[in-house]
PDB file of C-alpha atoms and ligand atoms in Angstrom:
ATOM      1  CA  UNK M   1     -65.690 -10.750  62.568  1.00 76.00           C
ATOM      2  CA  UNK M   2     -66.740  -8.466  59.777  1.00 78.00           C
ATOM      3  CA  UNK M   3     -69.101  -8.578  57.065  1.00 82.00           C
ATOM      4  CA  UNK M   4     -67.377  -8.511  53.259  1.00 79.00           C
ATOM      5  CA  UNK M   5     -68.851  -5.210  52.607  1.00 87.00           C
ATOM      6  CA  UNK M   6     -69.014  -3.412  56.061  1.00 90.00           C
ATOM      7  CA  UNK M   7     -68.326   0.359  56.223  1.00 93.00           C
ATOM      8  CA  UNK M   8     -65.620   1.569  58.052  1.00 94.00           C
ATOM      9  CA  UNK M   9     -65.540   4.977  59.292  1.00 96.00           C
ATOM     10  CA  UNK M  10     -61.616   6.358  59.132  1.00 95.00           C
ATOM     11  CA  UNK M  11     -60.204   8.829  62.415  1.00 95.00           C
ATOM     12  CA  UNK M  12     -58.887  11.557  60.557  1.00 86.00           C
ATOM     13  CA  UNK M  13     -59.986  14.107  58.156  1.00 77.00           C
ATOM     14  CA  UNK M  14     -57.097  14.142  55.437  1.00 80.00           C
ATOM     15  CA  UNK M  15     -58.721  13.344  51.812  1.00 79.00           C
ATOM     16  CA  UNK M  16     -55.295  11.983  50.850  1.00 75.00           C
ATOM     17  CA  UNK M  17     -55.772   9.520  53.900  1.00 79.00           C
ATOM     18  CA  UNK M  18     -59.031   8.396  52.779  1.00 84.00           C
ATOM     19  CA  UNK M  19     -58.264   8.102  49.281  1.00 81.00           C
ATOM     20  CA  UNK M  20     -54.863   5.503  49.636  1.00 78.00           C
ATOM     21  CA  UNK M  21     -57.036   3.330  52.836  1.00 84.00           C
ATOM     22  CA  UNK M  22     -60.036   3.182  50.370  1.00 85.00           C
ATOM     23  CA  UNK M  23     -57.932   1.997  47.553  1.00 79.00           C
ATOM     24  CA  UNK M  24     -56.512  -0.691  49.434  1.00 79.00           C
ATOM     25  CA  UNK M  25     -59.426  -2.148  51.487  1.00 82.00           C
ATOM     26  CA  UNK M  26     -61.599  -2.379  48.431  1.00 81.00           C
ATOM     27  CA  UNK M  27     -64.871  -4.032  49.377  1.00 84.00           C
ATOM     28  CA  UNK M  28     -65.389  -1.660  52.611  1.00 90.00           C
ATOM     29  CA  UNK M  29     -66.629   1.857  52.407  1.00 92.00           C
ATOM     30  CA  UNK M  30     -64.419   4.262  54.293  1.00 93.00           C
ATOM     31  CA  UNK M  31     -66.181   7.106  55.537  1.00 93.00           C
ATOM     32  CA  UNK M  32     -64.067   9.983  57.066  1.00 93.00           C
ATOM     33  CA  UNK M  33     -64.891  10.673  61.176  1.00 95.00           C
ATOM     34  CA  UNK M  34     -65.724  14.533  59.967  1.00 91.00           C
ATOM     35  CA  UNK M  35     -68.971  13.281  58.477  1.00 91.00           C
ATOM     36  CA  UNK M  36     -70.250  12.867  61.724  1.00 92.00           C
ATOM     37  CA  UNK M  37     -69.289  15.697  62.886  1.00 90.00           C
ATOM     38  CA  UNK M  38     -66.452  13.725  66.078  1.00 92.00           C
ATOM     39  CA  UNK M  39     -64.507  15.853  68.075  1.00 91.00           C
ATOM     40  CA  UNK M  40     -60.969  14.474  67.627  1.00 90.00           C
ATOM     41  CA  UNK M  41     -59.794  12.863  70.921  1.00 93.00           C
ATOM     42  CA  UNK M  42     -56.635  14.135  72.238  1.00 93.00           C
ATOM     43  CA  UNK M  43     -53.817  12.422  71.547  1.00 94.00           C
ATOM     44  CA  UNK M  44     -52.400  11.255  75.598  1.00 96.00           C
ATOM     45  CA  UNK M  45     -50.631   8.225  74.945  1.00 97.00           C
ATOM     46  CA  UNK M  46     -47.344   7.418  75.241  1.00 97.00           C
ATOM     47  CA  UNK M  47     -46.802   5.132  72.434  1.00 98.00           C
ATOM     48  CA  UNK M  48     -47.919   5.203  68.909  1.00 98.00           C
ATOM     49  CA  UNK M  49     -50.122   2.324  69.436  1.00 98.00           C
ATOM     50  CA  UNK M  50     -52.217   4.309  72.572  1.00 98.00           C
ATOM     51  CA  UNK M  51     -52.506   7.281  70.694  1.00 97.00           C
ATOM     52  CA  UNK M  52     -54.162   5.038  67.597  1.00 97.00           C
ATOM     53  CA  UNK M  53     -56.339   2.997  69.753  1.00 98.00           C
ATOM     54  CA  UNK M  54     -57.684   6.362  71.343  1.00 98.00           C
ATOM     55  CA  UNK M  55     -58.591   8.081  68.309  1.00 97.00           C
ATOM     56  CA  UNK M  56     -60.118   4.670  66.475  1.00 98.00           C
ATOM     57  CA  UNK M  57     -62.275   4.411  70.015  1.00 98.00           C
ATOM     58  CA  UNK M  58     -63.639   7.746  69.631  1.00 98.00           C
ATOM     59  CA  UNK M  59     -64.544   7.711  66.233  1.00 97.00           C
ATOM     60  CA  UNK M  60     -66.138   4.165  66.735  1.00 97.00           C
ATOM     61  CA  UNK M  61     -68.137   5.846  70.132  1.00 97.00           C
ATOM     62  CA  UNK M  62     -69.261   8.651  68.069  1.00 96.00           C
ATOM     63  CA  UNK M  63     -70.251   6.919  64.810  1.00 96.00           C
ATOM     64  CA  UNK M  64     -71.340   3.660  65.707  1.00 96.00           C
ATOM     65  CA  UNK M  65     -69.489   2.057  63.144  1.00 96.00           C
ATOM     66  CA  UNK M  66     -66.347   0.294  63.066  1.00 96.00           C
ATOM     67  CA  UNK M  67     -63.181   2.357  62.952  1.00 97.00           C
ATOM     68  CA  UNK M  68     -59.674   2.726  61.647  1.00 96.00           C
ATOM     69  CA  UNK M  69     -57.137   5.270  63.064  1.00 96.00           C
ATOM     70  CA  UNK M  70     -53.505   5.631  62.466  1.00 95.00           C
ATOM     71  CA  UNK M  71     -50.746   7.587  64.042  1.00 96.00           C
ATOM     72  CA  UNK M  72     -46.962   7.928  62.708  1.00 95.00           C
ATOM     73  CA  UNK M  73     -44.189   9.890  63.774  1.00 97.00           C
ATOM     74  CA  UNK M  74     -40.588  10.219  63.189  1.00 98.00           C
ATOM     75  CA  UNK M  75     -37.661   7.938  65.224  1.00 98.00           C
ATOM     76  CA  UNK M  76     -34.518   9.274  65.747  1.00 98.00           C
ATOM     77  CA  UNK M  77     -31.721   7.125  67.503  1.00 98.00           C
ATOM     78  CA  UNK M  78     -28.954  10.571  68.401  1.00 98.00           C
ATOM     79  CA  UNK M  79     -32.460  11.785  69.958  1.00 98.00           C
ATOM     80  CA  UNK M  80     -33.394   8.967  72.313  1.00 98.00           C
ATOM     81  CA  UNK M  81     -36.218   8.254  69.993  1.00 98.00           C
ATOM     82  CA  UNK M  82     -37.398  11.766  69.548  1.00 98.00           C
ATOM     83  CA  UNK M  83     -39.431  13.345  68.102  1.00 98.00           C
ATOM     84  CA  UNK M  84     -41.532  10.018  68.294  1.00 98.00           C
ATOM     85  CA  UNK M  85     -45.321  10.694  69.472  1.00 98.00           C
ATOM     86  CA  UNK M  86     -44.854  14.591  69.673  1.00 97.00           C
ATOM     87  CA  UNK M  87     -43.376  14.435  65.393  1.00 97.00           C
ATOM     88  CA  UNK M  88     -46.481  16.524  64.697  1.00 93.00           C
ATOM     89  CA  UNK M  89     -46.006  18.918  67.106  1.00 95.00           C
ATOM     90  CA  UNK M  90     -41.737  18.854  67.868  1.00 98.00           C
ATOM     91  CA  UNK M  91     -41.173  22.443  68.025  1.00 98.00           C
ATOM     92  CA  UNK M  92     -44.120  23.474  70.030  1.00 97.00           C
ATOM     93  CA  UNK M  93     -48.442  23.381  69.704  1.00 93.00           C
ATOM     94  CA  UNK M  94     -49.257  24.618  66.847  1.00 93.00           C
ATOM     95  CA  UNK M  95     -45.947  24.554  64.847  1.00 96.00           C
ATOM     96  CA  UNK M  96     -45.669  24.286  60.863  1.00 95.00           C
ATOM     97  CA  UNK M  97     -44.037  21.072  59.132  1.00 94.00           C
ATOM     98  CA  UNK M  98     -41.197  23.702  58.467  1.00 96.00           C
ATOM     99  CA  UNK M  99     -40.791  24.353  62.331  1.00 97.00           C
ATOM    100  CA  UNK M 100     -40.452  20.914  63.027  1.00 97.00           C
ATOM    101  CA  UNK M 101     -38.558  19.825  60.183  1.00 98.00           C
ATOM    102  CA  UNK M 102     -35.733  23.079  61.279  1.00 98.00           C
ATOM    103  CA  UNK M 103     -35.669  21.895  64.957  1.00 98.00           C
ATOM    104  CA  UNK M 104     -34.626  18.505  64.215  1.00 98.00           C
ATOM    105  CA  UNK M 105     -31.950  20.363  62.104  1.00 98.00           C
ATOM    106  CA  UNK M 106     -30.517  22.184  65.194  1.00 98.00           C
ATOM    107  CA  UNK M 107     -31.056  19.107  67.472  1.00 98.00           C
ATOM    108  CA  UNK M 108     -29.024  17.295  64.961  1.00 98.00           C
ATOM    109  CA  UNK M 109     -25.676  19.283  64.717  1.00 98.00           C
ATOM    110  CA  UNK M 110     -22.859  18.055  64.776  1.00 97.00           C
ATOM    111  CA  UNK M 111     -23.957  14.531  64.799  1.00 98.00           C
ATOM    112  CA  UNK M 112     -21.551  12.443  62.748  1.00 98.00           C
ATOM    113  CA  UNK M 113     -22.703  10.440  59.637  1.00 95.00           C
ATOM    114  CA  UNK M 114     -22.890   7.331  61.498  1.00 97.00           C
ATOM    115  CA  UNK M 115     -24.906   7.752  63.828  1.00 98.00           C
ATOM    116  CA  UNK M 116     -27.706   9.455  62.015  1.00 98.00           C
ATOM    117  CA  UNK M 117     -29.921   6.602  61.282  1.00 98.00           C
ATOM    118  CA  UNK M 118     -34.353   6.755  61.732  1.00 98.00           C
ATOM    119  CA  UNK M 119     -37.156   5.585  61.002  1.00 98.00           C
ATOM    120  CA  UNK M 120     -40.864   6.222  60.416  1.00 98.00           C
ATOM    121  CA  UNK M 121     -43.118   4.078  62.343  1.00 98.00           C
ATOM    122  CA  UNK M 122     -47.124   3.811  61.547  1.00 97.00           C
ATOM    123  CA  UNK M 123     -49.439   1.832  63.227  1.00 98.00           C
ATOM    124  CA  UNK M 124     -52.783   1.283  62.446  1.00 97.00           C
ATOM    125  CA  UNK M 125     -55.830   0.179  64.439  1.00 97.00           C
ATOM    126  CA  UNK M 126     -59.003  -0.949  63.795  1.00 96.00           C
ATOM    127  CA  UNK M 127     -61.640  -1.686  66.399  1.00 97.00           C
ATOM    128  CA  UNK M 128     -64.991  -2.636  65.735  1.00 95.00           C
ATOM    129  CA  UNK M 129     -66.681  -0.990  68.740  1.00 96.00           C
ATOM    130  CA  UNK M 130     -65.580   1.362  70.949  1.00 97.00           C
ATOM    131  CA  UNK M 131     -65.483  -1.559  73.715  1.00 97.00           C
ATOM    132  CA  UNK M 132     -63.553  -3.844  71.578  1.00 97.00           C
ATOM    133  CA  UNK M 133     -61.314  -5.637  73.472  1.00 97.00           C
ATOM    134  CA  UNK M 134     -59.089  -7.038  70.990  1.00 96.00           C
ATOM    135  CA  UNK M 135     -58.470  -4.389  68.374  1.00 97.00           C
ATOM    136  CA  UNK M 136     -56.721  -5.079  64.666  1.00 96.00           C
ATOM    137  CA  UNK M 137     -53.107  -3.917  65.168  1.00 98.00           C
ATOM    138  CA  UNK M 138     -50.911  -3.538  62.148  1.00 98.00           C
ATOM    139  CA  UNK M 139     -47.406  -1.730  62.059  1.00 98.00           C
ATOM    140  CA  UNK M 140     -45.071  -0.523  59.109  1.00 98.00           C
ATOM    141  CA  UNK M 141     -41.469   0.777  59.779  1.00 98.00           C
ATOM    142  CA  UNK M 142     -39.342   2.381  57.197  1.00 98.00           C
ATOM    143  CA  UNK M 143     -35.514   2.650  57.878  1.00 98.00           C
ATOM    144  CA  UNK M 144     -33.709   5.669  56.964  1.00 98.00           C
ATOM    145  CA  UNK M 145     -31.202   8.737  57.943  1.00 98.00           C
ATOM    146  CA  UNK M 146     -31.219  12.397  58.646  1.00 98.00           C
ATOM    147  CA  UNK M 147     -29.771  14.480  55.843  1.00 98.00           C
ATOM    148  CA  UNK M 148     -28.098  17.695  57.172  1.00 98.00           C
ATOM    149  CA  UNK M 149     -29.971  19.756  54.539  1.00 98.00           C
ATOM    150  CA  UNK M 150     -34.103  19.508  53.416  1.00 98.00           C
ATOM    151  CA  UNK M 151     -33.796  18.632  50.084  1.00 98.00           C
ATOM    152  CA  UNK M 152     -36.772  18.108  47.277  1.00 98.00           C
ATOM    153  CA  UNK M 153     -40.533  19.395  47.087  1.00 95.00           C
ATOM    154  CA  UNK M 154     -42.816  15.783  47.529  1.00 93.00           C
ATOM    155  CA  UNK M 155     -44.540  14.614  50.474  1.00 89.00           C
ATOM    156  CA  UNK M 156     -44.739  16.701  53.717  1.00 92.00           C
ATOM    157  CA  UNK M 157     -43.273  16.713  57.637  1.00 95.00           C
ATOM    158  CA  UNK M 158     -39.870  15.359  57.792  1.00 97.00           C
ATOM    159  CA  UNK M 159     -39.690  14.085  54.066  1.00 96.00           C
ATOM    160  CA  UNK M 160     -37.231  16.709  52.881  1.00 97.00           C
ATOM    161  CA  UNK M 161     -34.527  15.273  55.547  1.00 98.00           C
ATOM    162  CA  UNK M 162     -35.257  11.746  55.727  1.00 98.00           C
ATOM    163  CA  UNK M 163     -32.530   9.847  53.474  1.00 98.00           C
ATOM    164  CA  UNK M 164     -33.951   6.467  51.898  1.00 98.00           C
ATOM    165  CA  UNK M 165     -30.950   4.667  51.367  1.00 97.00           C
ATOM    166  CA  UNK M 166     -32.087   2.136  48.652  1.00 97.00           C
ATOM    167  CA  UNK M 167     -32.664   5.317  46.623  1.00 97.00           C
ATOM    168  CA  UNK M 168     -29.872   7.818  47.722  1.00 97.00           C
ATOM    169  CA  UNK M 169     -32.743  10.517  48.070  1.00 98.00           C
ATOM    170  CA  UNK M 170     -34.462  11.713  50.446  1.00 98.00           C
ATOM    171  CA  UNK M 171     -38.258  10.886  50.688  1.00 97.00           C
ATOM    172  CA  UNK M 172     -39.253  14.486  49.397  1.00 96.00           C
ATOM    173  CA  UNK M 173     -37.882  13.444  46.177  1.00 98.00           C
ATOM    174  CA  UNK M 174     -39.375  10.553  45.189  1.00 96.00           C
ATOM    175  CA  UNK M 175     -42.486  10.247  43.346  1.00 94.00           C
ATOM    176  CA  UNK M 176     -45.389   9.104  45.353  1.00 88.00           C
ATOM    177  CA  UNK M 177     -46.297   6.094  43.846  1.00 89.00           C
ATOM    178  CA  UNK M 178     -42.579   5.305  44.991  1.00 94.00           C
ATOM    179  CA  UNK M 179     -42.913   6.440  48.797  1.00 93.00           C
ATOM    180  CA  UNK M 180     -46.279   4.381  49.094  1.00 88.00           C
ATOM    181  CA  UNK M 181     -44.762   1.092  47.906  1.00 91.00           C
ATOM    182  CA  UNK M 182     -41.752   2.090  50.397  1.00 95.00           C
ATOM    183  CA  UNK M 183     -42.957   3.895  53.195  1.00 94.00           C
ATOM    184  CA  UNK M 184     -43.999   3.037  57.160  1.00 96.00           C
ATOM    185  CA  UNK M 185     -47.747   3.926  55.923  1.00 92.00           C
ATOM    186  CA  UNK M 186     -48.428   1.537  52.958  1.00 91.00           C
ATOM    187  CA  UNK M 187     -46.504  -0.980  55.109  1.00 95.00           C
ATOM    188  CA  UNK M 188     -49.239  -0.643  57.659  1.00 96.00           C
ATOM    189  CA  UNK M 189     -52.244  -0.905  55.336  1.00 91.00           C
ATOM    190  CA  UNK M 190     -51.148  -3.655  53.632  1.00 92.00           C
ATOM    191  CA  UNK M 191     -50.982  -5.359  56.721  1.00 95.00           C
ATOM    192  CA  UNK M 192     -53.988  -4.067  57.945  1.00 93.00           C
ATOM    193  CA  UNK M 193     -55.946  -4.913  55.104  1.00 89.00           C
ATOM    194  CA  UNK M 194     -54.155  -9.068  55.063  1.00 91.00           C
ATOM    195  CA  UNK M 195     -55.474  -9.103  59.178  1.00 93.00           C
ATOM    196  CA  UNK M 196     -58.967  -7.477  58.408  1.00 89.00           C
ATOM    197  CA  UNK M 197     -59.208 -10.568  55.313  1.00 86.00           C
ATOM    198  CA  UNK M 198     -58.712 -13.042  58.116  1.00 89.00           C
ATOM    199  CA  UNK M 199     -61.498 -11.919  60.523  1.00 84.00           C
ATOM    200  CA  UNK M 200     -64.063 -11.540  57.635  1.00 76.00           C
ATOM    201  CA  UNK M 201     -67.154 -13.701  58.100  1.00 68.00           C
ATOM    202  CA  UNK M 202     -67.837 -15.896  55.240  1.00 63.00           C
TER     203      UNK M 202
HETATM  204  P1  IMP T 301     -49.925  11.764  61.835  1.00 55.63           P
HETATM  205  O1  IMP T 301     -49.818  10.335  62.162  1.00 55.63           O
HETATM  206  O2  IMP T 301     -50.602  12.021  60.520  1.00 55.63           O
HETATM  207  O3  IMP T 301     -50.480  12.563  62.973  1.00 55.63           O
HETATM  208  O4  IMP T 301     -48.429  12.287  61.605  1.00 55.63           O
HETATM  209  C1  IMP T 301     -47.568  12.590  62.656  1.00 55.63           C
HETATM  210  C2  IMP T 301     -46.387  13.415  62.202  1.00 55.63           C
HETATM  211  O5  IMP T 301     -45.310  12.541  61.886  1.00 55.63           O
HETATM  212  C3  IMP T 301     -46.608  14.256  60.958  1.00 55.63           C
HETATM  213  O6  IMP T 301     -47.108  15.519  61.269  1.00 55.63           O
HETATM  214  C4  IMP T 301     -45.192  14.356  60.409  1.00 55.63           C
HETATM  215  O7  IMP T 301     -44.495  15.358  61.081  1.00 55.63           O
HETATM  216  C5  IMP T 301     -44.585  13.016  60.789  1.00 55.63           C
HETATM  217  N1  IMP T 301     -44.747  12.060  59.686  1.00 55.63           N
HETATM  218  C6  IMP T 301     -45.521  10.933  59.689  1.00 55.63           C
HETATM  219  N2  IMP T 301     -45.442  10.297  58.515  1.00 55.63           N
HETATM  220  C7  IMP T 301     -44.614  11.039  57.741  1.00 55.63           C
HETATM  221  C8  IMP T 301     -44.171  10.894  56.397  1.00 55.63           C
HETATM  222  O8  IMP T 301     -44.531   9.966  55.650  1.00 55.63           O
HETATM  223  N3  IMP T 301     -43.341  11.856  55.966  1.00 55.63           N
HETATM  224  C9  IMP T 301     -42.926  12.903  56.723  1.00 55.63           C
HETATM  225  N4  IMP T 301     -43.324  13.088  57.971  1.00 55.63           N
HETATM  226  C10 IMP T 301     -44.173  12.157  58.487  1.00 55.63           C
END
């Protein structure tokens, strides 16, 4: 159970991040992990749900606070599923959003039209203590296809070649009021913020 107003304390470091979470979960205080000065915990899971329960349990260890981590990634069906949990890092450690984003280009030749379809997944975790044995698990997917070309300037990662089919555009081009209300990561927090409602304390 939480309290109405109790801080959270957010796994991740990206301002934008904080900013869209703290909008949404109104009454609670998000304070970023880098505060505190955490070590991010490597990211060894499998699935996109290990990988968010390991970084929300280190941030919770190190902070002594409750704590929210997400993790998101690309799904590609022509690519087994690829470049799910390693979409941050497809074309090798260290690579650029540009890297990435031309590698799934050259793993996608030649792929017909119809069998381009993807999706972003997000899911986001909140535990209250590191020991928490039944963490706050919300998920968001958002359906789409790979274009053949990047096209458009917004967003980041795979935006330029992910085709929202609603809008005929890829994901780079619309605004970003537009991708929030749309996309695998608003999806998330809004349910995130409808399960945290239900285990407040009143
Ligand atoms: P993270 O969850 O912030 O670590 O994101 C994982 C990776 O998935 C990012 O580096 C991007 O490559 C990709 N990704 C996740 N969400 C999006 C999105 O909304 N647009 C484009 N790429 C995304």
């Amino acid at each position: 159970m939480f309290a109405k107003s109790q801080s959270f304390v957010l796994a991740s470091g990206n301002p934008g991040k904080i900013r869209e979470i703290q909008a949404i979960l109104e009454g609670h205080p998000i304070v970023a992990q880098s505060q505190f000065n955490v070590i991010e915990a490597e990211e060894t899971g499998s699935t996109f749900v290990e990988n968010a329960i390991i970084k929300a349990r280190n941030a919770a260890l190190h902070c002594q606070l409750p704590a929210i981590a997400d993790d998101s990634g690309l799904i590609v069906d022509a690519l087994n599923g690829a470049p799910g949990v390693i979409s941050a890092r497809y074309a090798g450690k260290g690579a650029s959003d540009l890297d990435n984003l031309n590698k799934l280009l050259r793993d996608m030749e030649g792929v017909p039209d119809e069998q381009r379809s993807a999706r972003f997944v997000c899911v986001m975790v909140l535990m209250e203590h590191a020991d928490d044995p039944f963490p706050v698990i919300a998920q968001g997917v958002w359906e789409g296809r790979i274009l053949t070309h990047p096209v458009g300037i917004n967003g980041f990662g795979y935006d330029p070649v992910f085709l929202v089919p609603d809008y005929q555009c890829a994901s780079a081009e619309l605004p970003p009021a537009v991708k929030n209300s749309l996309s695998h990561r608003g999806q998330a927090l809004k349910q995130l913020t409808a399960l945290v409602a239900a285990r407040q304390s009143v």
